[in-house]
Short mmCIF file of C-alpha atoms and ligand atoms in Angstrom, two decimals:
data_model
loop_
_atom_site.label_atom_id
_atom_site.label_comp_id
_atom_site.label_asym_id
_atom_site.label_seq_id
_atom_site.Cartn_x
_atom_site.Cartn_y
_atom_site.Cartn_z
CA UNK A 1 76.93 -99.32 -33.16
CA UNK A 2 78.12 -102.09 -30.39
CA UNK A 3 81.31 -101.23 -28.33
CA UNK A 4 83.90 -103.74 -27.57
CA UNK A 5 84.67 -102.28 -24.09
CA UNK A 6 82.40 -100.77 -21.60
CA UNK A 7 83.57 -99.47 -18.41
CA UNK A 8 81.82 -98.92 -15.94
CA UNK A 9 82.42 -96.90 -12.50
CA UNK A 10 85.16 -99.89 -12.07
CA UNK A 11 87.36 -99.84 -9.11
CA UNK A 12 90.73 -101.38 -7.71
CA UNK A 13 91.91 -101.27 -4.01
CA UNK A 14 94.25 -103.20 -2.79
CA UNK A 15 94.86 -103.85 0.22
CA UNK A 16 92.69 -103.01 3.40
CA UNK A 17 91.69 -101.41 7.01
CA UNK A 18 93.24 -98.03 6.80
CA UNK A 19 96.20 -99.40 3.98
CA UNK A 20 94.17 -99.07 0.88
CA UNK A 21 95.83 -98.30 -2.76
CA UNK A 22 93.13 -97.25 -4.78
CA UNK A 23 95.27 -98.04 -8.23
CA UNK A 24 91.96 -97.73 -9.90
CA UNK A 25 88.78 -95.73 -9.24
CA UNK A 26 86.04 -95.46 -10.79
CA UNK A 27 86.50 -95.30 -13.99
CA UNK A 28 84.08 -96.10 -17.11
CA UNK A 29 85.22 -95.25 -20.41
CA UNK A 30 84.63 -97.26 -24.16
CA UNK A 31 86.00 -98.40 -26.49
CA UNK A 32 84.79 -99.59 -30.51
CA UNK A 33 85.68 -101.59 -33.02
CA UNK A 34 89.22 -100.33 -34.76
CA UNK A 35 90.01 -97.95 -32.31
CA UNK A 36 93.36 -97.85 -31.32
CA UNK A 37 94.08 -96.23 -27.83
CA UNK A 38 96.22 -95.54 -25.74
CA UNK A 39 96.40 -95.28 -21.49
CA UNK A 40 99.22 -92.52 -19.75
CA UNK A 41 99.71 -92.21 -16.82
CA UNK A 42 103.16 -91.29 -14.39
CA UNK A 43 103.83 -94.22 -12.65
CA UNK A 44 101.03 -95.62 -10.11
CA UNK A 45 98.86 -94.55 -12.34
CA UNK A 46 96.20 -97.45 -12.22
CA UNK A 47 97.23 -98.63 -15.84
CA UNK A 48 98.73 -101.23 -15.48
CA UNK A 49 95.35 -102.23 -12.86
CA UNK A 50 93.34 -101.62 -15.29
CA UNK A 51 94.72 -102.44 -18.67
CA UNK A 52 94.92 -106.53 -16.26
CA UNK A 53 91.58 -106.18 -14.82
CA UNK A 54 90.69 -105.74 -18.52
CA UNK A 55 92.51 -109.61 -19.16
CA UNK A 56 91.02 -111.70 -16.76
CA UNK A 57 94.66 -111.34 -15.33
CA UNK A 58 93.33 -109.38 -12.12
CA UNK A 59 89.38 -109.05 -11.27
CA UNK A 60 87.79 -105.91 -10.07
CA UNK A 61 87.45 -104.53 -6.43
CA UNK A 62 83.88 -102.79 -7.54
CA UNK A 63 82.20 -101.35 -11.01
CA UNK A 64 81.55 -103.91 -14.37
CA UNK A 65 83.74 -103.88 -17.31
CA UNK A 66 81.28 -105.81 -20.28
CA UNK A 67 84.04 -107.42 -23.52
CA UNK A 68 82.11 -107.64 -26.63
CA UNK A 69 78.96 -108.41 -24.47
CA UNK A 70 80.10 -109.85 -22.24
CA UNK A 71 80.38 -109.19 -17.96
CA UNK A 72 83.42 -110.28 -17.22
CA UNK A 73 83.02 -109.60 -13.92
CA UNK A 74 80.40 -112.72 -14.17
CA UNK A 75 82.69 -115.49 -15.17
CA UNK A 76 84.16 -117.45 -12.79
CA UNK A 77 88.09 -117.94 -12.18
CA UNK A 78 87.76 -121.62 -14.28
CA UNK A 79 86.10 -119.72 -17.48
CA UNK A 80 89.16 -117.15 -16.98
CA UNK A 81 91.24 -118.87 -19.29
CA UNK A 82 88.54 -119.66 -21.92
CA UNK A 83 87.85 -116.61 -22.08
CA UNK A 84 90.61 -114.89 -23.01
CA UNK A 85 91.91 -117.49 -25.41
CA UNK A 86 88.30 -117.03 -27.46
CA UNK A 87 88.48 -113.53 -27.27
CA UNK A 88 91.61 -111.19 -26.42
CA UNK A 89 95.15 -110.97 -28.36
CA UNK A 90 98.24 -110.27 -26.42
CA UNK A 91 101.82 -108.21 -27.52
CA UNK A 92 103.81 -108.73 -24.37
CA UNK A 93 107.14 -107.37 -23.86
CA UNK A 94 109.63 -109.47 -24.23
CA UNK A 95 107.61 -111.19 -27.37
CA UNK A 96 106.73 -114.33 -25.66
CA UNK A 97 108.18 -116.86 -29.00
CA UNK A 98 109.01 -119.98 -28.36
CA UNK A 99 112.42 -121.35 -29.10
CA UNK A 100 111.72 -124.33 -30.03
CA UNK A 101 108.77 -123.03 -32.80
CA UNK A 102 109.00 -122.33 -35.78
CA UNK A 103 107.06 -118.53 -36.92
CA UNK A 104 104.21 -120.67 -38.50
CA UNK A 105 103.74 -122.39 -35.35
CA UNK A 106 104.25 -119.53 -32.61
CA UNK A 107 101.52 -117.99 -35.59
CA UNK A 108 99.24 -120.86 -34.72
CA UNK A 109 99.04 -121.86 -31.63
CA UNK A 110 96.46 -120.15 -29.82
CA UNK A 111 94.48 -121.64 -33.49
CA UNK A 112 96.12 -124.98 -32.73
CA UNK A 113 94.13 -125.05 -28.38
CA UNK A 114 90.92 -123.75 -29.88
CA UNK A 115 91.03 -126.31 -32.33
CA UNK A 116 90.73 -124.79 -35.62
CA UNK A 117 90.65 -126.98 -38.55
CA UNK A 118 94.01 -127.13 -40.52
CA UNK A 119 93.15 -125.41 -43.19
CA UNK A 120 92.05 -122.40 -41.40
CA UNK A 121 94.61 -122.71 -39.65
CA UNK A 122 97.42 -121.79 -42.67
CA UNK A 123 94.77 -119.88 -44.56
CA UNK A 124 94.61 -117.60 -42.09
CA UNK A 125 97.96 -117.85 -40.95
CA UNK A 126 99.50 -117.29 -44.42
CA UNK A 127 96.91 -114.12 -45.05
CA UNK A 128 98.13 -113.07 -41.78
CA UNK A 129 101.89 -113.32 -42.57
CA UNK A 130 101.69 -111.82 -45.64
CA UNK A 131 99.85 -108.56 -44.67
CA UNK A 132 102.70 -108.28 -42.01
CA UNK A 133 105.70 -108.92 -44.44
CA UNK A 134 105.96 -112.38 -42.28
CA UNK A 135 105.64 -114.60 -45.44
CA UNK A 136 108.25 -115.54 -46.70
CA UNK A 137 109.46 -116.33 -43.15
CA UNK A 138 107.62 -118.58 -41.77
CA UNK A 139 109.13 -122.00 -41.95
CA UNK A 140 111.77 -120.24 -39.83
CA UNK A 141 112.89 -120.63 -36.43
CA UNK A 142 112.95 -116.96 -33.37
CA UNK A 143 116.87 -118.22 -33.21
CA UNK A 144 116.46 -117.40 -37.64
CA UNK A 145 115.29 -114.41 -37.69
CA UNK A 146 115.75 -110.11 -36.86
CA UNK A 147 114.11 -108.41 -34.33
CA UNK A 148 111.58 -106.63 -36.19
CA UNK A 149 110.10 -110.02 -37.85
CA UNK A 150 109.87 -111.39 -34.56
CA UNK A 151 107.89 -108.30 -33.40
CA UNK A 152 105.69 -108.47 -36.98
CA UNK A 153 105.54 -112.52 -35.41
CA UNK A 154 104.23 -111.65 -31.96
CA UNK A 155 102.32 -109.23 -33.66
CA UNK A 156 100.25 -111.73 -36.48
CA UNK A 157 99.99 -114.32 -33.34
CA UNK A 158 97.83 -111.84 -31.38
CA UNK A 159 95.51 -110.64 -34.96
CA UNK A 160 95.49 -115.07 -35.85
CA UNK A 161 92.64 -115.81 -34.16
CA UNK A 162 90.62 -112.55 -35.35
CA UNK A 163 90.62 -111.71 -30.89
CA UNK A 164 87.70 -108.97 -30.43
CA UNK A 165 89.94 -106.62 -28.36
CA UNK A 166 94.99 -106.95 -27.98
CA UNK A 167 96.30 -105.40 -25.01
CA UNK A 168 99.04 -104.32 -24.71
CA UNK A 169 101.20 -103.49 -22.12
CA UNK A 170 104.34 -100.68 -23.03
CA UNK A 171 105.27 -102.49 -26.37
CA UNK A 172 108.08 -101.47 -27.15
CA UNK A 173 109.25 -100.86 -23.44
CA UNK A 174 112.37 -103.02 -23.92
CA UNK A 175 113.06 -101.42 -27.79
CA UNK A 176 115.06 -99.29 -28.74
CA UNK A 177 113.81 -96.51 -31.04
CA UNK A 178 114.15 -97.54 -34.53
CA UNK A 179 112.96 -100.91 -33.68
CA UNK A 180 109.58 -99.12 -31.21
CA UNK A 181 109.05 -97.87 -34.39
CA UNK A 182 109.31 -100.28 -36.71
CA UNK A 183 106.50 -102.40 -33.77
CA UNK A 184 104.46 -98.83 -33.65
CA UNK A 185 104.00 -98.89 -37.30
CA UNK A 186 102.59 -102.53 -36.88
CA UNK A 187 100.26 -101.78 -34.96
CA UNK A 188 99.00 -99.40 -37.21
CA UNK A 189 98.92 -100.88 -40.02
CA UNK A 190 97.01 -103.68 -37.83
CA UNK A 191 94.43 -101.18 -36.99
CA UNK A 192 94.26 -99.89 -40.10
CA UNK A 193 94.62 -102.90 -42.92
CA UNK A 194 92.74 -105.53 -40.03
CA UNK A 195 89.97 -102.93 -38.19
CA UNK A 196 91.80 -104.21 -35.09
CA UNK A 197 90.83 -103.47 -32.01
CA UNK A 198 94.54 -102.46 -30.36
CA UNK A 199 94.13 -101.01 -26.35
CA UNK A 200 97.44 -100.08 -25.33
CA UNK A 201 99.84 -98.54 -22.10
CA UNK A 202 102.32 -96.48 -22.54
CA UNK A 203 103.33 -94.08 -20.38
CA UNK A 204 105.56 -92.87 -24.33
CA UNK A 205 104.51 -90.13 -26.39
CA UNK A 206 106.40 -91.12 -29.28
CA UNK A 207 104.09 -94.21 -28.16
CA UNK A 208 101.34 -93.41 -27.48
CA UNK A 209 101.12 -90.64 -30.64
CA UNK A 210 100.77 -93.42 -33.18
CA UNK A 211 97.16 -94.20 -31.86
CA UNK A 212 93.96 -92.28 -32.55
CA UNK A 213 92.56 -91.85 -28.94
CA UNK A 214 94.80 -91.38 -25.96
CA UNK A 215 93.27 -91.49 -21.83
CA UNK A 216 94.87 -90.08 -19.34
CA UNK A 217 95.39 -91.37 -15.95
CA UNK A 218 95.86 -89.79 -12.92
CA UNK A 219 95.53 -91.17 -8.85
CA UNK A 220 93.19 -94.27 -10.99
CA UNK A 221 91.19 -91.94 -12.43
CA UNK A 222 90.10 -90.45 -16.12
CA UNK A 223 91.70 -86.78 -16.23
CA UNK A 224 91.29 -86.30 -19.71
CA UNK A 225 91.16 -87.52 -23.15
CA UNK A 226 92.43 -86.82 -26.06
CA UNK A 227 91.35 -87.38 -30.20
CA UNK A 228 94.37 -87.48 -33.20
CA UNK A 229 91.78 -86.59 -35.63
CA UNK A 230 92.84 -84.67 -38.97
CA UNK A 231 95.87 -83.84 -37.28
CA UNK A 232 99.51 -84.93 -38.21
CA UNK A 233 101.38 -87.07 -35.72
CA UNK A 234 103.93 -84.53 -34.69
CA UNK A 235 101.57 -82.44 -34.60
CA UNK A 236 99.34 -84.98 -32.32
CA UNK A 237 102.91 -85.96 -30.32
CA UNK A 238 102.66 -82.18 -29.08
CA UNK A 239 99.29 -81.76 -27.68
CA UNK A 240 100.65 -85.78 -25.79
CA UNK A 241 103.57 -83.53 -24.76
CA UNK A 242 101.68 -80.63 -23.57
CA UNK A 243 98.23 -81.99 -21.59
CA UNK A 244 101.87 -84.56 -19.94
CA UNK A 245 103.23 -81.31 -18.68
CA UNK A 246 100.06 -79.89 -16.76
CA UNK A 247 99.69 -82.90 -15.82
CA UNK A 248 103.08 -82.70 -13.84
CA UNK A 249 104.73 -86.62 -13.04
CA UNK A 250 107.48 -88.06 -14.40
CA UNK A 251 108.54 -85.56 -16.79
CA UNK A 252 111.76 -87.46 -16.91
CA UNK A 253 109.86 -90.05 -19.05
CA UNK A 254 108.77 -86.92 -21.95
CA UNK A 255 111.47 -87.68 -24.70
N1 ATP B 1 99.36 -106.89 -6.36
C1 ATP B 1 99.74 -105.38 -5.40
N2 ATP B 1 99.50 -104.59 -3.97
C2 ATP B 1 99.23 -103.22 -3.73
N3 ATP B 1 99.59 -102.71 -4.14
C3 ATP B 1 99.90 -102.28 -5.69
C4 ATP B 1 99.50 -103.72 -6.55
N4 ATP B 1 99.62 -103.34 -7.77
C5 ATP B 1 100.19 -102.33 -7.76
N5 ATP B 1 99.94 -101.96 -6.82
C6 ATP B 1 99.33 -99.95 -6.52
O1 ATP B 1 98.43 -99.79 -7.15
C7 ATP B 1 99.22 -98.13 -8.46
C8 ATP B 1 98.96 -98.40 -9.08
O2 ATP B 1 99.56 -99.77 -9.87
P1 ATP B 1 100.38 -99.76 -11.35
O3 ATP B 1 100.78 -101.37 -11.51
O4 ATP B 1 99.17 -99.87 -12.30
O5 ATP B 1 100.67 -98.46 -11.99
P2 ATP B 1 101.31 -98.00 -13.64
O6 ATP B 1 100.25 -96.38 -14.64
O7 ATP B 1 101.40 -99.46 -15.10
O8 ATP B 1 102.85 -98.12 -13.10
P3 ATP B 1 104.07 -98.16 -14.20
O9 ATP B 1 104.31 -97.49 -15.59
O10 ATP B 1 104.88 -97.74 -12.96
O11 ATP B 1 104.34 -99.24 -14.66
C9 ATP B 1 100.50 -98.20 -7.70
O12 ATP B 1 100.88 -97.43 -5.76
C10 ATP B 1 100.98 -99.48 -7.10
O13 ATP B 1 102.21 -99.73 -5.88
MG1 MG B 2 102.82 -100.40 -15.75
#
């Protein structure tokens, strides 16, 4: 099977001369279609930098990142926005819904920008909204719906374009525990029912336990990798805690 995402010896160094930060320091990894992967690690371990390089928000110092067969380190900066719109979906921490658009219009936005025809747009939006349980609130505005419904709208928006890869940086970072669980269950559903490929950065073991695989970063390098396999979420959660203990550092994050 072709990998959706391949990283070959990716490095991202900040600064010059004697003052260099090796934020990402030689990471090689692959993500296959239909995987739900978490990237964990202490604060400053390079998680966001790595995700920003993959999402073309930042450029690498050296190495290659291939998404859907295309080497994004060879794409010209002026083409980044098009590449992102056509290939990537994002789930933002604050969801970034536009208040003056209805839920349906918020979900449709990327299809409209990509000039899909109105029949396709309406079919796709109905289909995904139905699967995520928000089919009956499409005509409402964000201020008229609940927090959980807003989250599912943000998930539907990330999915509607059928992106090759969905990226999320600490999507539960600003949420209480009930909302976090709802969002993670929705993301797990997107992965299971719609075969969405998701890469999520989190420092939270509970969030990571919803994923099928976890990569642990330390000082810009991959320190360990574990897979859930047939384990229950609770068993996987305990395994994550054990690795975080080995990793040391940011243990106040472990709930
Ligand atoms: N624009 C920048 N210029 C210089 N150094 C940077 C820049 N962005 C990040 N860094 C440094 O790179 C390292 C990795 O930062 P990064 O934001 O990727 O960490 P993180 O794992 O996402 O941490 P957190 O869990 O706190 O979000 C840190 O040492 C940070 O200070
Ligand atoms: Mg970060």
